[in-house]
Coordinates of C-alpha atoms in Angstrom, one line a residue:
M1 CA 96.5 162.3 101.4
R2 CA 95.2 159.7 99.0
N3 CA 92.2 158.9 101.2
K4 CA 91.4 162.6 101.3
R5 CA 91.2 162.7 97.5
V6 CA 88.9 159.7 97.4
F7 CA 86.7 161.3 100.0
L8 CA 86.5 164.6 98.1
F9 CA 85.7 162.7 94.8
I10 CA 82.9 160.7 96.5
A11 CA 81.5 163.9 98.2
L12 CA 81.6 165.8 94.9
T13 CA 79.8 163.0 93.1
M14 CA 77.1 162.8 95.8
L15 CA 76.7 166.6 95.6
L16 CA 76.2 166.5 91.8
E17 CA 73.7 163.7 92.1
A18 CA 71.9 165.6 94.9
Y19 CA 71.4 168.5 92.5
G20 CA 70.5 166.1 89.6
L21 CA 73.5 167.3 87.6
T22 CA 74.1 164.0 85.9
V23 CA 73.6 162.5 82.4
E24 CA 70.0 161.8 83.6
T25 CA 69.5 165.6 83.7
D26 CA 70.6 165.8 80.1
R27 CA 68.3 162.9 79.1
K28 CA 65.3 164.6 80.6
A29 CA 66.2 167.9 79.0
L30 CA 66.4 166.3 75.6
Q31 CA 63.2 164.4 76.1
D32 CA 61.5 167.7 77.0
F33 CA 63.1 169.2 73.8
K34 CA 61.7 166.4 71.7
S35 CA 58.2 166.8 73.2
Q36 CA 58.1 170.4 71.9
V37 CA 59.0 169.3 68.3
S38 CA 56.0 169.1 66.0
G39 CA 54.5 165.6 66.2
D40 CA 55.0 164.7 62.5
K41 CA 58.7 165.6 62.8
Q42 CA 59.4 163.6 66.0
V43 CA 60.1 160.5 63.9
V44 CA 63.5 162.1 62.9
L45 CA 64.4 161.7 66.6
S46 CA 63.2 158.1 66.9
S47 CA 66.5 157.1 68.4
W48 CA 65.8 159.3 71.4
N49 CA 64.3 156.6 73.6
N50 CA 65.0 154.8 76.8
S51 CA 66.5 151.7 75.0
V52 CA 69.4 153.7 73.6
H53 CA 71.9 155.5 75.7
V54 CA 71.6 159.3 75.4
C55 CA 75.1 159.6 74.1
N56 CA 74.1 157.5 71.1
W57 CA 71.0 159.6 70.2
K58 CA 70.9 161.2 66.8
G59 CA 72.8 164.5 66.8
V60 CA 74.1 164.1 70.4
T61 CA 77.8 164.1 71.4
C62 CA 79.0 163.4 74.9
G63 CA 82.2 164.2 76.6
L64 CA 84.6 161.2 76.9
R65 CA 85.2 161.6 80.6
H66 CA 82.0 162.7 82.2
K67 CA 79.5 161.4 79.6
R68 CA 77.6 164.7 79.7
V69 CA 76.1 166.1 76.5
T70 CA 78.5 168.6 75.0
R71 CA 77.2 169.0 71.4
L72 CA 73.7 169.0 69.9
D73 CA 73.8 169.0 66.1
L74 CA 70.2 169.0 64.7
G75 CA 70.8 171.4 61.8
G76 CA 68.9 170.8 58.5
L77 CA 66.6 168.1 59.9
Q78 CA 63.4 170.0 59.0
L79 CA 62.3 170.0 62.7
G80 CA 59.4 172.3 63.7
G81 CA 57.6 173.3 66.8
V82 CA 59.3 175.5 69.5
I83 CA 62.6 175.3 71.3
S84 CA 62.0 173.9 74.8
Q85 CA 63.1 176.0 77.8
Y86 CA 64.7 172.9 79.2
I87 CA 67.5 173.3 76.6
G88 CA 69.0 175.4 79.4
N89 CA 69.6 172.4 81.6
L90 CA 72.3 171.0 79.2
S91 CA 74.9 172.7 81.4
F92 CA 77.9 171.0 79.7
L93 CA 76.8 172.0 76.2
I94 CA 79.6 173.6 74.2
S95 CA 77.9 173.6 70.7
L96 CA 74.3 174.0 69.8
D97 CA 73.2 173.8 66.1
L98 CA 69.4 174.0 65.3
S99 CA 69.9 175.8 62.0
N100 CA 67.9 175.2 58.8
N101 CA 64.7 174.0 60.6
T102 CA 61.3 175.6 61.0
F103 CA 61.3 176.3 64.8
G104 CA 58.9 179.1 65.8
G105 CA 58.2 181.0 68.9
T106 CA 60.9 182.9 70.8
I107 CA 64.5 182.1 71.8
P108 CA 64.1 180.7 75.4
H109 CA 65.7 182.9 78.0
E110 CA 67.2 179.7 79.5
V111 CA 69.7 179.5 76.7
G112 CA 71.6 182.1 78.8
N113 CA 72.2 179.3 81.3
L114 CA 74.6 177.5 78.9
L115 CA 77.7 179.1 80.2
R116 CA 80.1 176.7 78.5
L117 CA 78.6 177.5 75.0
D118 CA 81.1 178.6 72.4
Y119 CA 79.0 177.9 69.3
L120 CA 75.3 178.8 68.8
D121 CA 73.5 178.5 65.4
L122 CA 69.8 179.2 65.3
S123 CA 69.8 180.5 61.7
Y124 CA 67.2 179.9 59.1
N125 CA 64.2 179.3 61.3
S126 CA 61.0 181.2 62.1
L127 CA 62.0 182.6 65.5
V128 CA 60.3 185.8 66.6
G129 CA 60.5 188.3 69.4
A130 CA 63.5 190.1 70.7
I131 CA 67.0 188.6 71.2
P132 CA 66.9 187.6 75.0
V133 CA 69.4 189.7 77.0
S134 CA 70.2 186.5 79.0
L135 CA 71.9 185.1 75.9
F136 CA 74.8 187.5 76.5
N137 CA 75.6 185.6 79.7
C138 CA 77.2 183.1 77.4
S139 CA 80.5 184.9 77.6
R140 CA 82.5 182.1 76.0
L141 CA 80.7 182.4 72.7
L142 CA 83.0 182.4 69.7
E143 CA 80.4 182.1 67.0
L144 CA 76.8 183.4 67.1
Y145 CA 74.4 182.8 64.1
L146 CA 70.8 184.1 64.4
N147 CA 70.5 185.1 60.8
S148 CA 67.4 184.5 58.6
N149 CA 64.7 184.7 61.3
P150 CA 62.1 187.4 61.8
L151 CA 63.6 188.4 65.1
G152 CA 62.6 192.0 66.1
G153 CA 63.5 194.6 68.6
G154 CA 66.8 196.4 68.9
V155 CA 70.4 195.1 69.2
P156 CA 70.9 194.9 73.0
S157 CA 73.7 196.9 74.4
E158 CA 74.7 193.7 76.4
L159 CA 76.0 192.4 73.1
G160 CA 79.2 194.1 74.0
S161 CA 79.9 191.6 76.8
L162 CA 80.6 188.8 74.3
T163 CA 84.3 189.9 74.0
K164 CA 85.5 186.6 72.7
L165 CA 83.1 186.6 69.7
V166 CA 84.8 186.0 66.4
N167 CA 81.8 185.5 64.0
L168 CA 78.5 187.4 64.5
D169 CA 75.6 187.0 62.0
L170 CA 72.3 188.7 62.5
E171 CA 71.4 189.1 58.8
R172 CA 67.8 189.1 57.5
N173 CA 65.9 189.8 60.6
K174 CA 63.7 192.7 61.6
L175 CA 66.1 194.4 63.9
K176 CA 65.6 198.1 64.3
G177 CA 67.0 201.1 66.2
R178 CA 70.6 202.0 66.5
L179 CA 73.7 199.9 66.8
P180 CA 74.9 200.3 70.4
A181 CA 78.3 201.9 71.1
S182 CA 79.1 198.7 73.1
F183 CA 79.4 197.0 69.7
G184 CA 82.9 198.4 69.7
N185 CA 83.9 196.1 72.6
L186 CA 83.9 193.1 70.4
T187 CA 87.5 193.4 69.5
S188 CA 88.0 189.8 68.6
L189 CA 85.4 189.9 65.8
M190 CA 86.6 188.9 62.3
R191 CA 83.2 188.6 60.5
V192 CA 80.1 190.8 61.2
N193 CA 76.8 190.6 59.4
F194 CA 73.9 193.0 60.0
R195 CA 72.7 193.0 56.4
D196 CA 68.9 193.2 55.6
N197 CA 67.5 194.7 58.8
S198 CA 66.0 198.1 59.6
L199 CA 68.9 199.5 61.7
E200 CA 69.1 203.3 61.6
G201 CA 71.0 206.3 62.7
E202 CA 74.7 206.9 62.3
I203 CA 77.1 204.0 62.2
P204 CA 78.8 204.3 65.6
G205 CA 82.4 205.5 65.6
D206 CA 83.2 202.8 68.1
I207 CA 83.2 200.4 65.1
G208 CA 86.8 201.6 64.6
R209 CA 87.9 199.5 67.5
L210 CA 87.2 196.2 65.6
N211 CA 90.7 196.1 64.5
Q212 CA 90.6 192.4 63.5
V213 CA 87.5 192.5 61.4
V214 CA 87.9 191.0 57.9
E215 CA 84.3 191.1 56.6
L216 CA 81.7 193.8 57.5
Y217 CA 78.2 193.6 56.2
L218 CA 75.9 196.6 56.9
A219 CA 74.0 196.6 53.7
V220 CA 70.2 197.0 53.3
N221 CA 69.4 199.0 56.4
K222 CA 68.5 202.6 57.1
F223 CA 71.9 203.9 58.3
S224 CA 72.3 207.6 57.7
G225 CA 74.8 210.4 57.9
V226 CA 78.4 210.2 56.7
L227 CA 80.6 207.1 56.9
P228 CA 82.4 207.5 60.2
S229 CA 86.1 208.2 59.8
A230 CA 86.8 205.4 62.3
I231 CA 85.8 202.8 59.7
Y232 CA 89.0 203.7 57.8
N233 CA 90.9 202.4 60.8
L234 CA 89.9 198.8 59.9
S235 CA 93.0 198.1 57.9
S236 CA 92.4 194.3 58.0
L237 CA 89.1 194.6 56.1
K238 CA 88.8 192.5 53.0
L239 CA 85.1 193.0 52.5
L240 CA 82.9 196.0 53.2
T241 CA 79.3 196.2 52.0
I242 CA 77.2 199.2 53.0
R243 CA 74.8 199.3 50.0
E244 CA 71.2 200.3 50.2
N245 CA 71.3 202.7 53.1
H246 CA 70.9 206.5 53.4
L247 CA 74.6 207.3 53.8
S248 CA 76.0 210.5 52.2
G249 CA 79.2 212.5 51.9
F250 CA 82.3 212.3 49.7
L251 CA 84.5 209.3 49.1
R252 CA 87.8 209.7 50.8
P253 CA 90.8 210.1 48.4
D254 CA 93.1 208.3 50.9
S255 CA 91.0 205.1 51.1
D256 CA 93.7 203.1 49.4
K257 CA 96.2 203.8 52.2
L258 CA 93.7 203.2 55.0
L259 CA 92.0 200.1 53.6
P260 CA 94.8 198.5 51.6
N261 CA 93.5 194.9 51.9
L262 CA 90.0 195.4 50.5
R263 CA 88.9 192.8 47.9
F264 CA 85.1 193.6 47.8
L265 CA 83.7 197.1 48.3
N266 CA 80.0 197.8 47.8
M267 CA 78.7 201.3 48.5
G268 CA 75.9 201.2 46.0
R269 CA 72.4 202.8 46.4
N270 CA 73.3 205.5 48.9
Y271 CA 73.7 209.3 48.5
F272 CA 77.5 209.6 48.1
K273 CA 78.5 212.5 45.9
G274 CA 81.6 214.0 44.3
A275 CA 84.2 212.3 42.2
I276 CA 85.4 208.7 42.3
P277 CA 89.0 208.9 43.8
A278 CA 91.5 207.6 41.3
S279 CA 93.5 206.3 44.2
L280 CA 91.0 203.5 44.6
A281 CA 93.0 201.8 41.9
N282 CA 95.9 201.5 44.4
I283 CA 94.0 198.8 46.3
S284 CA 95.8 196.2 44.3
N285 CA 93.7 193.2 45.4
L286 CA 90.3 194.7 44.7
Q287 CA 88.1 192.2 42.9
M288 CA 84.6 193.8 43.1
L289 CA 83.8 197.5 43.2
S290 CA 80.2 198.7 43.3
L291 CA 79.4 202.4 43.6
N292 CA 76.2 202.3 41.6
A293 CA 73.1 204.4 42.2
N294 CA 74.7 207.3 44.1
N295 CA 75.1 211.0 43.1
L296 CA 78.7 210.6 41.8
T297 CA 80.0 213.0 39.2
G298 CA 83.2 213.5 37.2
G299 CA 84.9 210.9 35.1
I300 CA 85.5 207.2 35.5
P301 CA 89.2 207.0 36.4
S302 CA 91.4 205.3 33.8
S303 CA 93.6 204.2 36.7
F304 CA 91.2 201.3 37.3
G305 CA 93.2 199.6 34.5
K306 CA 95.8 198.9 37.2
L307 CA 93.4 196.5 39.0
Q308 CA 94.7 193.2 37.7
N309 CA 92.3 191.2 39.9
L310 CA 89.2 193.2 39.1
Q311 CA 86.2 191.0 38.3
L312 CA 83.2 193.4 38.7
L313 CA 82.9 197.1 38.2
S314 CA 79.4 198.5 38.9
L315 CA 79.0 202.3 38.4
F316 CA 75.5 202.5 37.0
N317 CA 72.9 205.2 37.7
N318 CA 75.2 208.0 38.7
S319 CA 76.0 211.3 36.9
L320 CA 79.4 210.2 35.6
G321 CA 80.7 211.8 32.5
S322 CA 80.2 215.1 30.7
H323 CA 78.4 214.0 27.5
S324 CA 81.6 214.5 25.6
S325 CA 84.7 212.8 24.1
G326 CA 87.1 211.5 26.7
D327 CA 84.4 210.1 28.9
L328 CA 85.1 206.6 27.6
E329 CA 88.9 206.5 27.9
F330 CA 88.5 204.2 30.9
L331 CA 87.3 201.5 28.6
G332 CA 90.7 201.3 26.9
A333 CA 92.4 201.1 30.3
L334 CA 90.1 198.3 31.4
T335 CA 91.6 196.1 28.7
N336 CA 94.4 195.4 31.2
C337 CA 91.9 193.9 33.6
T338 CA 92.1 190.4 32.3
Q339 CA 89.8 188.9 34.9
L340 CA 87.0 191.3 34.4
K341 CA 83.6 189.5 34.2
T342 CA 81.0 192.2 34.7
L343 CA 80.9 195.9 33.7
Y344 CA 77.9 198.1 34.5
V345 CA 78.1 201.8 33.6
F346 CA 74.5 202.3 32.3
G347 CA 72.4 205.3 33.3
N348 CA 75.2 207.9 33.3
H349 CA 76.2 211.0 31.2
L350 CA 78.9 209.2 29.3
G351 CA 79.4 210.7 25.8
G352 CA 82.0 210.3 23.0
H353 CA 82.6 207.7 20.3
L354 CA 82.3 204.1 21.2
P355 CA 86.0 202.9 21.2
T356 CA 87.1 199.9 19.2
S357 CA 89.0 198.9 22.4
I358 CA 85.9 197.4 23.9
A359 CA 86.6 194.4 21.7
N360 CA 89.8 193.9 23.6
L361 CA 88.2 193.7 27.0
S362 CA 88.7 190.4 28.9
T363 CA 87.6 187.3 27.1
D364 CA 86.1 186.3 30.4
L365 CA 83.6 189.2 30.2
R366 CA 80.1 188.0 30.8
V367 CA 78.2 191.3 31.1
L368 CA 78.8 194.5 29.2
D369 CA 76.2 197.2 29.9
L370 CA 76.7 200.7 28.5
G371 CA 73.0 201.5 28.1
T372 CA 71.3 204.8 28.6
N373 CA 74.2 207.1 28.0
F374 CA 75.1 209.5 25.2
I375 CA 77.5 207.3 23.2
F376 CA 77.7 207.6 19.4
G377 CA 79.5 205.8 16.7
S378 CA 79.1 202.2 15.6
I379 CA 79.4 198.8 17.3
P380 CA 83.0 197.7 16.7
H381 CA 83.5 195.0 14.1
D382 CA 85.6 192.8 16.5
I383 CA 83.0 192.7 19.3
G384 CA 82.8 189.0 18.6
N385 CA 86.2 188.6 20.4
L386 CA 84.2 188.7 23.7
I387 CA 83.4 185.0 23.2
N388 CA 82.0 184.4 26.7
L389 CA 79.6 187.4 26.7
Q390 CA 76.2 186.6 28.0
S391 CA 74.6 190.0 28.1
L392 CA 75.3 192.9 25.7
A393 CA 73.3 196.1 26.4
L394 CA 74.0 199.2 24.4
D395 CA 70.4 200.5 24.6
G396 CA 69.4 204.2 24.8
N397 CA 72.5 205.7 23.1
H398 CA 73.1 207.3 19.7
L399 CA 74.7 204.4 17.9
T400 CA 74.5 204.1 14.1
G401 CA 75.6 201.7 11.4
P402 CA 74.8 197.9 11.1
V403 CA 75.2 195.1 13.7
P404 CA 78.6 193.7 12.9
A405 CA 78.7 190.1 11.7
S406 CA 81.1 189.1 14.5
V407 CA 78.1 189.3 16.9
G408 CA 77.3 185.9 15.5
K409 CA 80.3 184.5 17.3
L410 CA 78.8 185.3 20.7
L411 CA 77.3 181.9 21.1
Q412 CA 76.9 182.3 24.9
L413 CA 74.7 185.4 24.5
E414 CA 71.4 185.4 26.4
V415 CA 70.5 189.1 26.2
L416 CA 71.1 191.5 23.3
D417 CA 69.6 194.9 24.0
L418 CA 70.1 197.6 21.3
V419 CA 66.8 199.4 21.8
S420 CA 66.5 203.2 21.1
N421 CA 69.5 203.9 18.9
S422 CA 69.8 204.6 15.2
I423 CA 71.2 201.3 14.2
S424 CA 70.4 200.4 10.6
G425 CA 70.6 197.7 8.0
E426 CA 68.8 194.4 7.9
I427 CA 68.3 192.3 11.0
P428 CA 71.3 190.0 10.6
S429 CA 70.5 186.3 9.8
F430 CA 73.3 185.2 12.2
I431 CA 71.0 186.1 15.1
G432 CA 69.3 182.8 14.5
N433 CA 72.6 181.0 15.4
L434 CA 72.5 182.4 18.9
T435 CA 70.6 179.5 20.4
R436 CA 70.9 180.7 24.0
L437 CA 69.4 184.1 23.3
D438 CA 66.4 184.7 25.6
A439 CA 65.9 188.5 25.0
L440 CA 66.4 190.2 21.7
V441 CA 65.4 193.9 22.0
L442 CA 65.8 195.9 18.8
A443 CA 62.9 198.3 18.9
N444 CA 63.2 202.0 18.1
N445 CA 66.0 201.7 15.6
S446 CA 66.1 201.8 11.8
F447 CA 66.3 198.1 11.0
E448 CA 64.8 196.5 7.9
G449 CA 63.7 193.0 7.1
T450 CA 62.3 190.3 9.3
I451 CA 63.4 188.4 12.3
P452 CA 65.5 185.4 11.3
P453 CA 63.4 182.2 11.3
K454 CA 65.7 180.4 13.6
Y455 CA 65.4 182.9 16.5
G456 CA 63.4 181.3 19.3
M457 CA 63.4 178.1 21.3
G458 CA 63.8 174.8 19.5
G459 CA 64.7 176.6 16.2
Q460 CA 61.1 177.9 15.8
P461 CA 60.3 181.5 15.2
S462 CA 59.1 183.4 18.3
I463 CA 56.6 186.2 18.3
H464 CA 56.9 186.5 22.1
G465 CA 60.1 188.5 22.4
D466 CA 58.4 191.8 23.1
V467 CA 56.3 190.4 25.9
Y468 CA 59.4 188.7 27.4
S469 CA 61.3 192.0 27.4
F470 CA 58.3 193.8 28.9
G471 CA 58.2 191.1 31.7
V472 CA 61.8 191.5 32.5
L473 CA 61.4 195.3 32.5
V474 CA 58.6 194.9 35.1
L475 CA 60.8 192.8 37.3
E476 CA 63.7 195.2 37.0
M477 CA 61.5 198.3 37.8
L478 CA 59.9 196.8 40.9
T479 CA 63.1 195.2 42.4
G480 CA 65.7 197.7 41.2
K481 CA 67.7 194.7 40.0
R482 CA 69.0 193.8 36.5
P483 CA 68.6 190.3 35.0
T484 CA 72.4 190.1 34.7
D485 CA 73.1 190.8 38.4
I486 CA 74.8 188.1 40.4
W487 CA 72.2 185.7 41.8
G488 CA 74.2 182.6 42.6
N489 CA 72.3 179.7 41.2
F490 CA 69.2 181.9 40.5
T491 CA 68.2 184.0 37.6
L492 CA 66.2 187.2 38.4
H493 CA 63.1 185.4 37.3
S494 CA 63.6 182.2 39.4
Y495 CA 64.8 184.2 42.4
I496 CA 61.6 186.4 42.5
K497 CA 59.5 183.3 41.9
S498 CA 61.1 181.5 44.8
V499 CA 60.4 184.2 47.4
L500 CA 56.9 185.4 46.4
P501 CA 54.6 186.2 48.1
E502 CA 56.1 186.0 51.6
Q503 CA 59.2 188.1 51.0
V504 CA 57.8 190.6 48.5
L505 CA 58.6 193.6 50.6
E506 CA 62.2 192.4 51.1
I507 CA 62.9 192.2 47.4
A508 CA 61.0 195.4 46.3
D509 CA 63.0 198.5 45.5
K510 CA 63.1 200.6 48.6
S511 CA 62.1 203.7 46.7
F512 CA 58.5 202.4 46.6
F513 CA 58.2 203.0 50.3
D514 CA 59.2 206.7 50.0
N515 CA 56.6 207.8 47.5
G516 CA 53.9 209.0 49.8
L517 CA 51.6 206.0 49.8
I518 CA 48.7 206.5 52.2
V519 CA 48.7 204.7 55.5
G520 CA 47.1 201.3 55.1
F521 CA 47.8 200.9 51.4
P522 CA 48.1 197.2 50.7
I523 CA 51.5 197.5 49.0
A524 CA 52.6 193.9 49.5
E525 CA 49.5 192.6 47.8
C526 CA 49.7 195.1 44.9
L527 CA 53.4 194.4 44.3
T528 CA 52.9 190.7 44.4
L529 CA 50.2 190.9 41.7
V530 CA 52.3 193.1 39.4
L531 CA 55.4 190.9 39.8
D532 CA 53.3 187.9 39.0
V533 CA 52.4 189.5 35.7
G534 CA 56.1 190.2 35.1
L535 CA 56.9 186.6 35.9
R536 CA 54.3 185.2 33.5
C537 CA 55.5 187.5 30.7
S538 CA 59.1 186.3 31.1
E539 CA 58.6 182.6 31.3
E540 CA 61.5 180.7 29.7
S541 CA 59.3 179.0 27.1
P542 CA 57.7 181.5 24.7
T543 CA 54.5 179.4 24.5
N544 CA 54.0 179.7 28.3
R545 CA 54.2 183.5 28.2
L546 CA 51.1 185.8 28.5
E547 CA 50.0 187.5 25.4
M548 CA 50.7 191.3 25.5
S549 CA 47.0 191.9 25.4
E550 CA 46.4 189.6 28.4
A551 CA 49.2 191.4 30.4
T552 CA 47.7 194.8 29.6
K553 CA 44.2 193.6 30.8
E554 CA 45.7 192.3 34.0
L555 CA 47.6 195.4 34.8
I556 CA 44.6 197.6 34.1
S557 CA 42.6 195.4 36.4
I558 CA 45.2 195.9 39.1
R559 CA 45.2 199.6 38.6
E560 CA 41.4 199.7 38.8
R561 CA 41.4 197.7 42.0
F562 CA 44.1 199.5 43.9
F563 CA 44.1 203.1 42.6
K564 CA 40.8 204.1 41.1
A565 CA 39.1 204.8 44.4
R566 CA 42.1 206.2 46.1

């Protein structure tokens, strides 16, 4: 018996060698891979040479028993070139990470030969073409990351064969067409991200079969129709973002019972209508709720005051309120939300007297925006209690009276926008103590006196405030974003600056593409030039900003160039 085992072992070894399935196969495959890396980047892989055993090469891990390559971790090495087809010869590979490089070309079909693969990350590259169908032969895959490439084509129906998949990320590609019904086969999924593509049609009802999914990102696509009732079967959901689509219909009043674990819900920039269900306040762990830029009507539920964990409430640009008293009762209720950091309700039909209770909102509040409503009364004397406030916007209302002295306590304030009210009195001298203030917008009121001499960078008076505000307005209008939106480590200004000109169409407000521009209009070039004017008007240093006359001349020049002859 023992001799038989020895014979079988020798025979198997000879068979493997006959087919070249040894570590030598892996070495050759990796050398071919290196040969396809851009010449100036090959130095990163200098250890990949014949004097070093393949298992000791940079980024390479081998199995302890058979010494075959099981992991290839080359993420973030700034490698360029194309991905060699011979990557498919690494038949023992379990994990492949080529993320955060600049690989171009297509994903080689031979990746589908890696039948042991359970982790594949090709994110943040410049890969083009369609997702190869052969990839879905890798039936052991648990995690698949193809995000942040310009991959095109549709989502293959064969995706449904990856039934073990737990994490799927296809964000920020150029995928189009419909989501296949087979997507519902991926019942092990916990995190799904299709954000920032051009997927269209209805969201398939089969999505309701993903009963383990915790995070679902479908934002910034072209999905239409009503939200499928099956999505309310996903009781394990903690995050759902479907913003910036073409979805419509009413919000279900029983959402709280069906999605009890939600923490983040973003349904903004769609076509939802009707009232906001008061029952949403029963989702006790809700931290962020965004229903902005829809067609919602009725009042803002005071029941939101029950949301002890609420950090962001974004309801701007709807038709909420009835221009009358009672519209602002929810503000008193929100004083119970002690973790609230951001409150956007601008651009609605909210009326009534501005309640003194806003001074009792969370001391963690960073952004308070009640602009473009029908609110009257005066700014509460104790508004200075909101000591961490960075942006206070009460513009476009019917406020009267002076700016209370306690505003001088808001030492973190960066934006103070009171434009288009009937606020009176002298421009308060304490404004000069707000050393972090970048934008002071007081126009179209009844102020008297002069701007305090300390207002401006370095304690010097600034005459560039108006052009700054104009620049910010340009950036807001063209992107549909506010300077106080959440941008991670970016401001609105620095984010736009970082992505121009390559990603101008990705950051532009999608309404620009629905305004009947003629075929062939160079919208990317036009938007880039106008955004550049906005950026130069809103530079941090006042002395680096365009003069208003210069900005006007440049905008007129852009108009003449792109529109005069059209």
